[in-house]
């Protein structure tokens, strides 16, 4: 009888920790949305290929947040509040659009459109990035890029 009570006590702690983890993750998602519009967005850097055996296509699932100056990208399954990548808004140049194919269908969000972009990070690194998002999110993304101040995309030093 005592062994059963000890097991239930241990299982109870596990369930409690799991509930706290899920609530913290939901609170993070809510807080991210308070500081700018967010969208579910897949990301692949420089045509990256899988680094680990369980990755199918090099895609990472996350949340993108618009700010007046930047596009910030956060990993979905993280509790961190700092963005993993910060892309300068006026440096984003779209170079193509396509639909996912092959193994990408398993990794990209359902019904996603893949947008190829040339981007400069906040640290000044130039990257080729692919973003996967829904058609509706893509419309918002394009509107956000185009609504920047006139001439902002032609400034030679985007790190200012």
CSV table of C-alpha atoms in Angstrom, one decimal:
chain,number,residue,atom,x,y,z
A,1,UNK,CA,0.0,0.0,0.0
A,2,UNK,CA,2.8,2.4,0.9
A,3,UNK,CA,4.5,1.8,-2.5
A,4,UNK,CA,1.3,2.7,-4.3
A,5,UNK,CA,1.0,6.0,-2.3
A,6,UNK,CA,4.7,6.8,-3.0
A,7,UNK,CA,4.1,6.2,-6.8
A,8,UNK,CA,1.0,8.4,-6.8
A,9,UNK,CA,2.9,11.1,-5.0
A,10,UNK,CA,5.7,10.9,-7.6
A,11,UNK,CA,3.2,10.9,-10.5
A,12,UNK,CA,1.4,13.8,-8.9
A,13,UNK,CA,4.6,15.9,-8.9
A,14,UNK,CA,5.2,15.0,-12.5
A,15,UNK,CA,1.6,16.0,-13.5
A,16,UNK,CA,2.0,19.3,-11.5
A,17,UNK,CA,5.3,20.1,-13.3
A,18,UNK,CA,3.8,19.3,-16.6
A,19,UNK,CA,0.8,21.6,-15.9
A,20,UNK,CA,3.2,24.4,-14.9
A,21,UNK,CA,5.3,23.9,-18.0
A,22,UNK,CA,2.2,24.1,-20.3
A,23,UNK,CA,0.9,27.2,-18.5
A,24,UNK,CA,4.3,28.9,-18.7
A,25,UNK,CA,4.5,28.2,-22.4
A,26,UNK,CA,0.9,29.6,-22.9
A,27,UNK,CA,1.8,32.7,-20.9
A,28,UNK,CA,4.9,33.2,-23.0
A,29,UNK,CA,2.9,33.0,-26.2
A,30,UNK,CA,0.4,35.6,-24.8
A,31,UNK,CA,3.2,38.0,-23.7
A,32,UNK,CA,4.9,37.8,-27.1
A,33,UNK,CA,1.7,38.9,-28.7
A,34,UNK,CA,1.4,42.0,-26.5
A,35,UNK,CA,4.5,43.7,-27.9
A,36,UNK,CA,3.5,43.3,-31.6
A,37,UNK,CA,1.6,41.2,-34.0
A,38,UNK,CA,2.6,37.6,-34.1
A,39,UNK,CA,2.2,34.8,-36.6
A,40,UNK,CA,3.0,31.1,-36.8
A,41,UNK,CA,6.0,30.9,-39.1
A,42,UNK,CA,8.5,28.2,-40.2
A,43,UNK,CA,12.1,29.3,-40.8
A,44,UNK,CA,15.0,27.8,-42.7
A,45,UNK,CA,18.4,29.6,-42.9
A,46,UNK,CA,20.7,29.7,-46.0
A,47,UNK,CA,19.0,26.6,-47.5
A,48,UNK,CA,20.1,24.6,-44.4
A,49,UNK,CA,19.8,20.9,-44.4
A,50,UNK,CA,18.9,18.8,-41.4
A,51,UNK,CA,21.6,18.7,-38.7
A,52,UNK,CA,20.1,15.8,-36.8
A,53,UNK,CA,18.8,12.4,-37.9
A,54,UNK,CA,15.2,13.2,-36.8
A,55,UNK,CA,14.9,16.5,-38.7
A,56,UNK,CA,13.3,16.0,-42.1
A,57,UNK,CA,14.1,19.3,-44.0
A,58,UNK,CA,16.0,21.9,-41.9
A,59,UNK,CA,12.9,23.8,-41.1
A,60,UNK,CA,12.3,25.2,-37.6
A,61,UNK,CA,8.8,26.0,-36.3
A,62,UNK,CA,8.3,29.2,-34.4
A,63,UNK,CA,6.6,32.5,-33.9
A,64,UNK,CA,7.4,35.6,-35.8
A,65,UNK,CA,6.7,39.0,-34.2
A,66,UNK,CA,6.5,42.3,-36.0
A,67,UNK,CA,7.9,45.4,-34.4
A,68,UNK,CA,8.2,48.8,-36.1
A,69,UNK,CA,11.9,48.2,-37.0
A,70,UNK,CA,12.4,44.4,-36.9
A,71,UNK,CA,10.9,41.0,-37.6
A,72,UNK,CA,11.7,38.8,-34.5
A,73,UNK,CA,11.6,35.0,-34.7
A,74,UNK,CA,11.2,32.8,-31.6
A,75,UNK,CA,11.3,29.0,-31.5
A,76,UNK,CA,7.9,27.6,-30.8
A,77,UNK,CA,9.0,25.0,-28.2
A,78,UNK,CA,11.0,27.3,-26.0
A,79,UNK,CA,10.3,29.2,-22.8
A,80,UNK,CA,12.8,32.0,-23.7
A,81,UNK,CA,11.5,35.5,-24.1
A,82,UNK,CA,14.4,36.7,-26.3
A,83,UNK,CA,14.2,36.2,-30.1
A,84,UNK,CA,16.5,33.7,-31.6
A,85,UNK,CA,16.7,35.8,-34.8
A,86,UNK,CA,16.1,39.5,-35.3
A,87,UNK,CA,15.8,40.7,-38.9
A,88,UNK,CA,16.0,44.4,-39.9
A,89,UNK,CA,12.7,45.4,-41.5
A,90,UNK,CA,14.1,47.7,-44.1
A,91,UNK,CA,16.6,45.1,-45.2
A,92,UNK,CA,14.1,42.4,-46.1
A,93,UNK,CA,14.0,41.7,-49.9
A,94,UNK,CA,11.7,39.0,-51.2
A,95,UNK,CA,13.4,37.0,-53.9
A,96,UNK,CA,10.8,34.3,-54.6
A,97,UNK,CA,7.6,32.5,-53.5
A,98,UNK,CA,6.7,28.8,-53.8
A,99,UNK,CA,4.8,26.0,-52.2
A,100,UNK,CA,6.5,23.4,-50.0
A,101,UNK,CA,7.3,20.0,-51.7
A,102,UNK,CA,8.7,16.7,-50.7
A,103,UNK,CA,9.9,16.4,-47.0
A,104,UNK,CA,9.1,20.1,-46.5
A,105,UNK,CA,5.4,19.2,-46.5
A,106,UNK,CA,6.0,17.4,-43.1
A,107,UNK,CA,7.9,20.3,-41.5
A,108,UNK,CA,6.2,23.5,-42.9
A,109,UNK,CA,2.9,24.6,-41.4
A,110,UNK,CA,-0.1,23.1,-43.2
A,111,UNK,CA,-1.1,25.1,-46.3
A,112,UNK,CA,2.0,27.2,-46.1
A,113,UNK,CA,3.6,29.4,-48.7
A,114,UNK,CA,7.4,29.5,-48.7
A,115,UNK,CA,8.9,33.0,-49.2
A,116,UNK,CA,12.6,33.3,-50.0
A,117,UNK,CA,14.2,36.5,-48.6
A,118,UNK,CA,17.5,38.2,-48.5
A,119,UNK,CA,17.8,39.6,-45.0
A,120,UNK,CA,20.3,41.5,-42.8
A,121,UNK,CA,20.2,40.6,-39.1
A,122,UNK,CA,20.4,43.1,-36.3
A,123,UNK,CA,24.1,42.1,-35.9
A,124,UNK,CA,24.7,43.0,-39.6
A,125,UNK,CA,25.0,39.5,-41.0
A,126,UNK,CA,23.5,39.0,-44.5
A,127,UNK,CA,21.4,35.8,-44.8
A,128,UNK,CA,19.3,34.0,-47.3
A,129,UNK,CA,16.2,32.9,-45.3
A,130,UNK,CA,13.1,31.0,-46.2
A,131,UNK,CA,9.9,31.7,-44.3
A,132,UNK,CA,6.8,29.4,-44.4
A,133,UNK,CA,3.5,31.0,-43.5
A,134,UNK,CA,-0.2,30.8,-44.4
A,135,UNK,CA,-1.5,32.8,-47.3
A,136,UNK,CA,-3.3,35.2,-44.9
A,137,UNK,CA,0.0,35.7,-42.9
A,138,UNK,CA,1.9,36.3,-46.1
A,139,UNK,CA,-0.6,39.1,-47.0
A,140,UNK,CA,0.1,40.7,-43.6
A,141,UNK,CA,3.8,40.2,-44.0
A,142,UNK,CA,3.9,41.9,-47.4
A,143,UNK,CA,1.7,44.7,-46.1
A,144,UNK,CA,4.1,45.2,-43.1
A,145,UNK,CA,7.1,45.4,-45.4
A,146,UNK,CA,5.5,47.8,-47.9
A,147,UNK,CA,4.1,50.1,-45.2
A,148,UNK,CA,7.6,51.2,-44.0
A,149,UNK,CA,8.7,54.8,-44.6
A,150,UNK,CA,9.3,55.8,-48.2
A,151,UNK,CA,12.9,55.1,-49.3
A,152,UNK,CA,13.6,52.9,-46.2
A,153,UNK,CA,14.4,49.9,-48.4
A,154,UNK,CA,17.0,51.8,-50.4
A,155,UNK,CA,19.2,52.9,-47.5
A,156,UNK,CA,22.7,51.4,-48.0
A,157,UNK,CA,23.4,50.8,-44.2
A,158,UNK,CA,20.4,49.0,-42.7
A,159,UNK,CA,22.0,48.7,-39.3
A,160,UNK,CA,21.4,52.3,-38.4
